[in-house]
Amino acid sequence: MSKNPVRSQRFLKACRREATDCTPIWIMRQAGRYLPEYRKLREKHAMLELAKTPELATRVTLLPVERFELDAAILFSDIMVPLWGMGVPFRIEENVGPVIDDPLRTEAQIRSLKSFDAQRDVPFVLEAIRQIRDELGGRIPLIGFAGAPFTLASYLIEGKSPRRLRWTKALMFDRPDLWDELMRRLTDTVIAYLKAQVAAGAQALQLFDSWVGNLSPAQYARFAQPHSHRIFQALKGAGVPLIHFGTETSTLLEAMAEAGGDVVGADWRIPLDEAWRRIGPDRGIQGNLDPAVLFAGSEVVCREAAAVLDLAGGRPGHVFNLGHGILPDTPVDNVARLVDIVHQASLRPAS
Ligand code: CP3
């Protein structure tokens, strides 16, 4: 991968809604189990060991960008990593996700959470960022990320894959004071974590609110939005584009845009043009190909990617991505095809 000034700026320009030579693309979970090189590393190392060892996290981050013409790299880690610093042990179980053996459900547990310090608690993340920037040599930018307070809280309270949010919602409704206290602490952690990532070299940030689609608009407004809003306000001055992502958010896009983000992510359940209308013309949009399309034939991949580009209509501010993370068994050839078709089909004549 050689340095090309047009390519190196494509993603960051699109985040700022500036015109680009073609539409940039990166893929959520682009360094994951669909890659044979990743699976090979996983035979020797657990996922969290990869994330905790700067040399390995760097290697994994670079795997997809060496293979495909992606326009951004994303730090290899997990949204749960900063919670170690708050004194919450967890593990990652294959095909399940993060698991916390002692979920946070009492006032005493919430009050005993420690405050997070990035240099003390996650020096390996900051070192990985420095190494990745070094290896990338300016060829493409590096995205840092964190989980949004609502999504982190739902893992902490449910203990694992928070599908029904039974305990989470019970806490919200029964003890709004305690809920707010937990969310304030998580928000403080996320702000400190993201600021430290930028100081170490992250050139854009994504806030993942993956589970927020379980809230009604009224619940979002009361229990999640003020905290996400505080994060975007605190990072406004950081000088890097901010991406705000959630899934099943068709009823929440306006409120998410209001909470903040230069770019708002949309999943595949909503047509991209409708999502963009709802997010507003003063924001960029990221998305939103259904990850399952990559299991279909190559002509379907081309057609569906072109359909997403058509809905974006060549307007500056579209970052192509899937509507959620790439699935573990996705055929690698279709990923290469997708990246190429997005670049080719969106090519704009130089002005
Ligand atoms: O996007 C990237 O490539 C960067 C790395 C990244 C991972 N997780 C790697 C990972 C990022 C940004 C995440 C964020 C994350 N983690 C989110 C938010 C995004 C989303 O998908 O909604 C969430 C909800 C988690 C929690 C989590 N961690 C889940 C649901 C899983 C998958 C469990 C499984 O096995 O299906 C994980 C583990 C995880 N995080 C893997 C990877 C590559 C797979 C772990 C493995 O190697 O076995």
Coordinates of C-alpha atoms and ligand atoms in Angstrom, one line a residue:
M1 CA 0.0 0.0 0.0
S2 CA 1.7 3.2 -1.2
K3 CA 0.8 6.7 0.0
N4 CA -1.6 8.4 -2.3
P5 CA -2.7 11.9 -1.0
V6 CA -6.2 11.6 -2.6
R7 CA -6.9 8.3 -1.0
S8 CA -5.4 9.3 2.4
Q9 CA -7.9 12.2 2.7
R10 CA -11.0 10.6 1.2
F11 CA -12.6 9.3 4.4
L12 CA -11.8 12.5 6.5
K13 CA -13.1 14.8 3.8
A14 CA -16.3 12.8 3.5
C15 CA -16.8 13.1 7.3
R16 CA -16.6 16.9 6.8
R17 CA -19.0 16.7 3.9
E18 CA -16.4 17.9 1.4
A19 CA -16.4 16.6 -2.1
T20 CA -14.2 13.5 -2.7
D21 CA -12.9 11.7 -5.9
C22 CA -15.1 8.7 -5.0
T23 CA -17.1 7.5 -2.0
P24 CA -14.9 6.2 0.9
I25 CA -15.6 2.8 2.4
W26 CA -14.6 1.0 5.6
I27 CA -16.3 -1.9 7.2
M28 CA -17.4 -2.4 10.9
R29 CA -15.5 -5.4 12.3
Q30 CA -13.2 -5.3 9.3
A31 CA -10.6 -7.2 11.3
G32 CA -12.6 -10.2 12.3
R33 CA -13.3 -13.8 11.9
Y34 CA -14.1 -13.8 8.2
L35 CA -10.4 -13.2 7.6
P36 CA -8.3 -16.4 7.4
E37 CA -5.3 -14.5 8.8
Y38 CA -7.3 -13.4 11.8
R39 CA -8.6 -16.9 12.5
K40 CA -5.0 -18.2 12.3
L41 CA -3.9 -15.7 15.0
R42 CA -6.9 -16.6 17.1
E43 CA -5.7 -20.2 17.2
K44 CA -2.8 -19.0 19.3
H45 CA -4.3 -16.0 21.1
A46 CA -7.6 -15.2 22.8
M47 CA -9.5 -12.1 21.4
L48 CA -8.7 -10.0 24.5
E49 CA -5.1 -11.1 24.4
L50 CA -4.9 -9.7 20.9
A51 CA -6.5 -6.5 22.0
K52 CA -4.2 -6.1 25.1
T53 CA -0.9 -6.6 23.3
P54 CA 0.0 -3.6 21.3
E55 CA 2.1 -5.5 18.7
L56 CA -0.7 -7.9 18.1
A57 CA -3.5 -5.3 18.1
T58 CA -1.5 -3.4 15.5
R59 CA -1.0 -6.5 13.4
V60 CA -4.7 -7.3 13.5
T61 CA -5.8 -3.7 12.8
L62 CA -3.6 -3.8 9.6
L63 CA -4.8 -7.2 8.3
P64 CA -7.9 -5.9 6.4
V65 CA -6.2 -2.7 5.1
E66 CA -3.4 -4.7 3.6
R67 CA -5.8 -7.0 1.8
F68 CA -8.4 -4.5 0.6
E69 CA -8.4 -0.9 -0.6
L70 CA -10.2 0.4 2.5
D71 CA -10.2 4.1 3.2
A72 CA -9.8 3.9 7.0
A73 CA -8.4 1.5 9.6
I74 CA -10.2 1.0 12.9
L75 CA -8.4 0.2 16.1
F76 CA -8.7 -3.5 17.0
S77 CA -10.2 -3.7 20.5
D78 CA -13.6 -4.0 22.1
I79 CA -16.1 -1.6 23.6
M80 CA -15.8 -3.4 27.0
V81 CA -12.0 -2.7 27.4
P82 CA -12.2 0.5 29.4
L83 CA -14.5 -1.2 32.0
W84 CA -11.5 -3.0 33.4
G85 CA -10.3 0.3 34.7
M86 CA -13.6 0.8 36.5
G87 CA -13.1 -2.5 38.2
V88 CA -15.4 -4.7 36.2
P89 CA -14.0 -8.1 35.1
F90 CA -15.5 -9.6 32.0
R91 CA -14.6 -12.1 29.3
I92 CA -15.5 -12.5 25.6
E93 CA -17.2 -15.7 24.7
E94 CA -17.3 -16.8 21.1
N95 CA -20.7 -16.4 19.4
V96 CA -22.0 -14.7 22.6
G97 CA -20.0 -11.6 23.1
P98 CA -18.9 -10.0 26.4
V99 CA -19.9 -11.9 29.6
I100 CA -19.8 -10.4 33.1
D101 CA -20.2 -13.0 35.8
D102 CA -21.2 -10.5 38.5
P103 CA -23.6 -8.1 36.7
L104 CA -24.1 -4.7 38.2
R105 CA -27.6 -4.6 39.8
T106 CA -27.3 -3.1 43.2
E107 CA -26.6 0.4 44.5
A108 CA -23.5 -0.8 46.3
Q109 CA -22.0 -2.2 43.1
I110 CA -22.7 0.9 41.1
R111 CA -21.3 3.2 43.9
S112 CA -18.1 1.1 44.1
L113 CA -17.2 1.5 40.5
K114 CA -13.7 3.0 40.2
S115 CA -13.0 6.1 38.1
F116 CA -11.1 5.4 34.9
D117 CA -7.7 6.8 34.0
A118 CA -6.6 6.0 30.4
Q119 CA -2.8 6.1 31.0
R120 CA -3.1 3.9 34.1
D121 CA -5.8 1.5 32.9
V122 CA -5.4 1.1 29.1
P123 CA -1.8 2.0 28.3
F124 CA -1.8 -0.9 25.8
V125 CA -4.6 0.8 23.8
L126 CA -2.7 4.1 23.6
E127 CA 0.5 2.3 22.6
A128 CA -1.3 0.3 19.9
I129 CA -2.7 3.5 18.5
R130 CA 0.8 5.0 18.3
Q131 CA 2.2 1.9 16.6
I132 CA -0.7 1.7 14.1
R133 CA -0.2 5.3 13.1
D134 CA 3.4 4.7 12.7
E135 CA 2.8 1.6 10.4
L136 CA 0.1 3.4 8.4
G137 CA 2.5 6.2 7.7
G138 CA -0.3 8.5 6.7
R139 CA -1.6 6.3 3.9
I140 CA -5.1 6.1 5.5
P141 CA -6.5 7.5 8.7
L142 CA -7.1 5.5 11.9
I143 CA -10.5 5.5 13.6
G144 CA -10.7 5.1 17.4
F145 CA -13.9 4.2 19.2
A146 CA -15.9 3.7 22.4
G147 CA -19.2 2.1 23.3
A148 CA -21.9 4.7 24.2
P149 CA -22.9 4.8 27.9
F150 CA -26.3 3.2 27.2
T151 CA -24.8 0.2 25.4
L152 CA -22.1 -0.2 28.0
A153 CA -24.7 0.0 30.8
S154 CA -26.8 -2.6 29.2
Y155 CA -23.9 -5.1 29.1
L156 CA -22.9 -4.2 32.7
I157 CA -26.5 -4.8 34.0
E158 CA -27.6 -7.7 31.9
G159 CA -24.3 -9.6 32.2
K160 CA -24.4 -10.8 28.7
S161 CA -26.0 -10.1 25.3
P162 CA -28.6 -7.6 26.3
R163 CA -31.4 -8.7 24.0
R164 CA -34.4 -8.1 26.2
L165 CA -32.9 -5.5 28.6
R166 CA -35.1 -6.7 31.4
W167 CA -32.7 -5.7 34.3
T168 CA -31.5 -2.6 32.5
K169 CA -35.0 -1.2 32.0
A170 CA -36.1 -2.2 35.5
L171 CA -33.2 -0.1 36.9
M172 CA -34.1 2.8 34.6
F173 CA -37.7 2.9 35.7
D174 CA -37.4 2.0 39.4
R175 CA -34.2 3.9 40.2
P176 CA -33.8 6.8 37.8
D177 CA -31.4 8.4 40.3
L178 CA -29.2 5.4 40.3
W179 CA -29.4 5.0 36.5
D180 CA -28.3 8.6 36.1
E181 CA -25.4 8.0 38.5
L182 CA -24.2 5.0 36.5
M183 CA -24.6 6.8 33.2
R184 CA -22.7 9.8 34.5
R185 CA -19.8 7.5 35.6
L186 CA -19.8 5.7 32.2
T187 CA -19.9 9.0 30.4
D188 CA -16.9 10.3 32.3
T189 CA -15.0 7.1 31.3
V190 CA -15.9 7.4 27.7
I191 CA -14.9 11.1 27.5
A192 CA -11.5 10.4 29.1
Y193 CA -11.0 7.3 27.0
L194 CA -11.8 9.0 23.7
K195 CA -9.7 12.1 24.5
A196 CA -6.7 9.8 25.3
Q197 CA -7.2 8.0 22.0
V198 CA -7.1 11.3 20.1
A199 CA -4.0 12.4 22.0
A200 CA -2.3 9.1 21.1
G201 CA -3.2 9.6 17.4
A202 CA -6.7 8.5 16.5
Q203 CA -7.9 10.7 13.6
A204 CA -11.6 10.1 13.9
L205 CA -13.9 8.6 16.5
Q206 CA -16.9 6.4 16.4
L207 CA -19.4 6.1 19.3
F208 CA -21.1 2.7 19.2
D209 CA -24.6 2.7 20.6
S210 CA -25.4 -0.7 19.3
W211 CA -28.3 -1.6 21.6
V212 CA -30.0 1.8 21.7
G213 CA -32.7 0.6 19.2
N214 CA -34.3 -1.1 22.2
L215 CA -35.5 2.2 23.5
S216 CA -38.6 4.2 22.5
P217 CA -38.0 7.8 21.5
A218 CA -39.2 8.9 24.9
Q219 CA -37.0 6.5 26.7
Y220 CA -34.0 7.6 24.6
A221 CA -34.7 11.2 25.3
R222 CA -34.8 10.7 29.0
F223 CA -32.3 7.9 29.7
A224 CA -29.6 8.0 27.0
Q225 CA -29.5 11.1 24.9
P226 CA -28.3 13.6 27.6
H227 CA -25.3 11.4 28.3
S228 CA -24.4 10.8 24.6
H229 CA -24.8 14.6 24.1
R230 CA -22.3 15.3 26.8
I231 CA -19.8 13.1 25.1
F232 CA -20.1 14.8 21.7
Q233 CA -20.0 18.2 23.4
A234 CA -16.8 17.3 25.3
L235 CA -15.1 16.0 22.1
K236 CA -16.2 18.9 19.8
G237 CA -12.9 20.6 20.3
A238 CA -10.8 17.5 19.8
G239 CA -10.4 18.4 16.1
V240 CA -11.4 15.0 14.7
P241 CA -14.7 13.9 13.0
L242 CA -17.2 12.1 15.3
I243 CA -19.4 9.3 14.0
H244 CA -22.5 8.3 16.0
F245 CA -23.7 4.8 15.3
G246 CA -26.6 2.6 16.4
T247 CA -28.8 -0.2 15.1
E248 CA -32.5 -0.5 14.9
T249 CA -32.6 3.3 15.2
S250 CA -35.3 4.1 12.6
T251 CA -37.4 5.8 15.2
L252 CA -34.4 7.5 16.9
L253 CA -32.3 9.0 14.1
E254 CA -33.4 12.6 14.7
A255 CA -32.7 12.3 18.4
M256 CA -29.4 10.7 17.8
A257 CA -28.4 13.5 15.4
E258 CA -29.5 16.0 18.0
A259 CA -27.2 14.2 20.6
G260 CA -24.3 14.8 18.2
G261 CA -21.9 13.5 15.6
D262 CA -20.6 14.9 12.3
V263 CA -21.7 11.7 10.7
V264 CA -24.6 9.5 11.9
G265 CA -24.7 5.8 11.1
A266 CA -27.8 4.1 9.7
D267 CA -28.4 0.3 9.6
W268 CA -29.9 -1.4 6.6
R269 CA -33.5 -1.4 7.9
I270 CA -34.1 2.1 6.6
P271 CA -33.4 3.4 3.0
L272 CA -30.4 5.6 3.1
D273 CA -32.1 8.6 1.5
E274 CA -34.8 8.6 4.2
A275 CA -32.3 8.2 6.9
W276 CA -30.3 11.1 5.6
R277 CA -33.4 13.3 5.4
R278 CA -34.1 12.5 9.0
I279 CA -30.6 13.1 10.2
G280 CA -30.6 16.4 8.4
P281 CA -28.5 18.0 5.6
D282 CA -25.9 19.4 8.0
R283 CA -24.6 15.9 8.8
G284 CA -22.9 13.2 7.0
I285 CA -24.2 9.6 6.9
Q286 CA -22.5 6.3 7.2
G287 CA -24.0 3.0 5.9
N288 CA -25.9 1.0 5.1
L289 CA -25.6 -2.2 3.1
D290 CA -27.1 -5.3 4.8
P291 CA -24.1 -7.4 5.9
A292 CA -26.1 -10.5 4.7
V293 CA -25.8 -9.3 1.1
L294 CA -22.2 -10.4 1.2
F295 CA -23.3 -14.0 1.3
A296 CA -25.1 -13.6 -2.1
G297 CA -23.6 -13.9 -5.6
S298 CA -21.2 -11.2 -6.8
E299 CA -23.8 -9.7 -9.1
V300 CA -26.1 -9.1 -6.2
V301 CA -23.3 -7.5 -4.2
C302 CA -22.7 -5.1 -7.1
R303 CA -26.4 -4.3 -7.6
E304 CA -27.1 -3.8 -3.8
A305 CA -24.0 -1.6 -3.3
A306 CA -25.0 0.5 -6.4
A307 CA -28.5 0.9 -4.9
V308 CA -27.0 2.3 -1.7
L309 CA -24.8 4.7 -3.7
D310 CA -27.8 5.8 -5.8
L311 CA -29.8 6.7 -2.6
A312 CA -26.8 8.8 -1.5
G313 CA -27.0 10.5 -4.9
G314 CA -23.4 11.5 -5.0
R315 CA -23.9 14.1 -2.2
P316 CA -20.7 14.9 -0.3
G317 CA -20.9 13.4 3.2
H318 CA -21.5 9.7 2.5
V319 CA -19.2 7.2 4.1
F320 CA -20.0 3.7 2.8
N321 CA -20.2 0.9 5.4
L322 CA -22.3 -2.0 6.2
G323 CA -25.4 -1.4 8.3
H324 CA -23.7 -3.4 11.2
G325 CA -20.6 -5.5 11.7
I326 CA -19.4 -7.9 9.0
L327 CA -20.5 -11.5 9.8
P328 CA -18.0 -14.2 10.8
D329 CA -18.3 -16.4 7.7
T330 CA -18.5 -13.7 5.0
P331 CA -16.8 -14.8 1.8
V332 CA -13.6 -12.7 1.5
D333 CA -13.9 -12.4 -2.3
N334 CA -17.1 -10.5 -1.9
V335 CA -15.5 -8.1 0.5
A336 CA -12.8 -7.3 -2.1
R337 CA -15.6 -6.9 -4.8
L338 CA -17.6 -4.6 -2.6
V339 CA -14.7 -2.3 -1.9
D340 CA -13.9 -2.1 -5.6
I341 CA -17.4 -1.6 -6.7
V342 CA -18.0 1.2 -4.2
H343 CA -15.0 3.1 -5.5
Q344 CA -15.7 2.5 -9.2
A345 CA -19.4 3.1 -9.2
S346 CA -19.0 6.4 -7.2
L347 CA -16.1 7.8 -9.2
R348 CA -16.7 11.4 -10.0
P349 CA -15.0 13.3 -12.8
A350 CA -12.2 15.6 -11.5
S351 CA -13.3 19.2 -11.4
Ligands
CP3_1 O1 -14.7 -2.8 13.8 C1 -13.6 -3.3 14.0 O2 -13.0 -4.1 13.2 C2 -12.9 -2.9 15.3 C3 -12.9 -3.9 16.4 C4 -14.1 -4.0 17.2 C5 -14.5 -5.3 17.8 N1 -15.6 -5.1 18.5 C6 -13.7 -6.5 17.6 C7 -14.4 -7.8 18.0 C8 -15.1 -3.1 17.5 C9 -15.2 -1.7 17.1 C10 -16.0 -3.8 18.4 C11 -17.1 -3.1 19.1 C12 -18.1 -3.9 19.8 N2 -18.0 -5.0 20.6 C13 -19.5 -3.6 19.7 C14 -20.1 -2.4 19.0 C15 -20.3 -2.7 17.6 C16 -21.3 -3.7 17.3 O3 -21.0 -4.7 16.7 O4 -22.5 -3.4 17.6 C17 -20.2 -4.5 20.5 C18 -21.7 -4.6 20.8 C19 -19.2 -5.4 21.1 C20 -19.4 -6.5 22.0 C21 -18.9 -7.7 21.3 N3 -17.6 -8.1 21.3 C22 -19.7 -8.7 20.5 C23 -21.2 -8.7 20.3 C24 -18.8 -9.7 20.1 C25 -19.0 -10.8 19.1 C26 -19.2 -12.1 19.8 C27 -19.2 -13.2 18.8 O5 -18.3 -14.1 18.9 O6 -20.0 -13.2 17.9 C28 -17.5 -9.3 20.5 C29 -16.2 -10.0 20.3 C30 -15.4 -9.3 19.2 N4 -15.1 -8.0 19.1 C31 -14.9 -10.0 18.1 C32 -14.2 -9.0 17.3 C33 -13.4 -9.2 16.1 C34 -15.0 -11.5 17.8 C35 -14.1 -12.2 18.8 C36 -13.4 -13.4 18.4 O7 -12.3 -13.3 17.8 O8 -13.8 -14.5 18.7

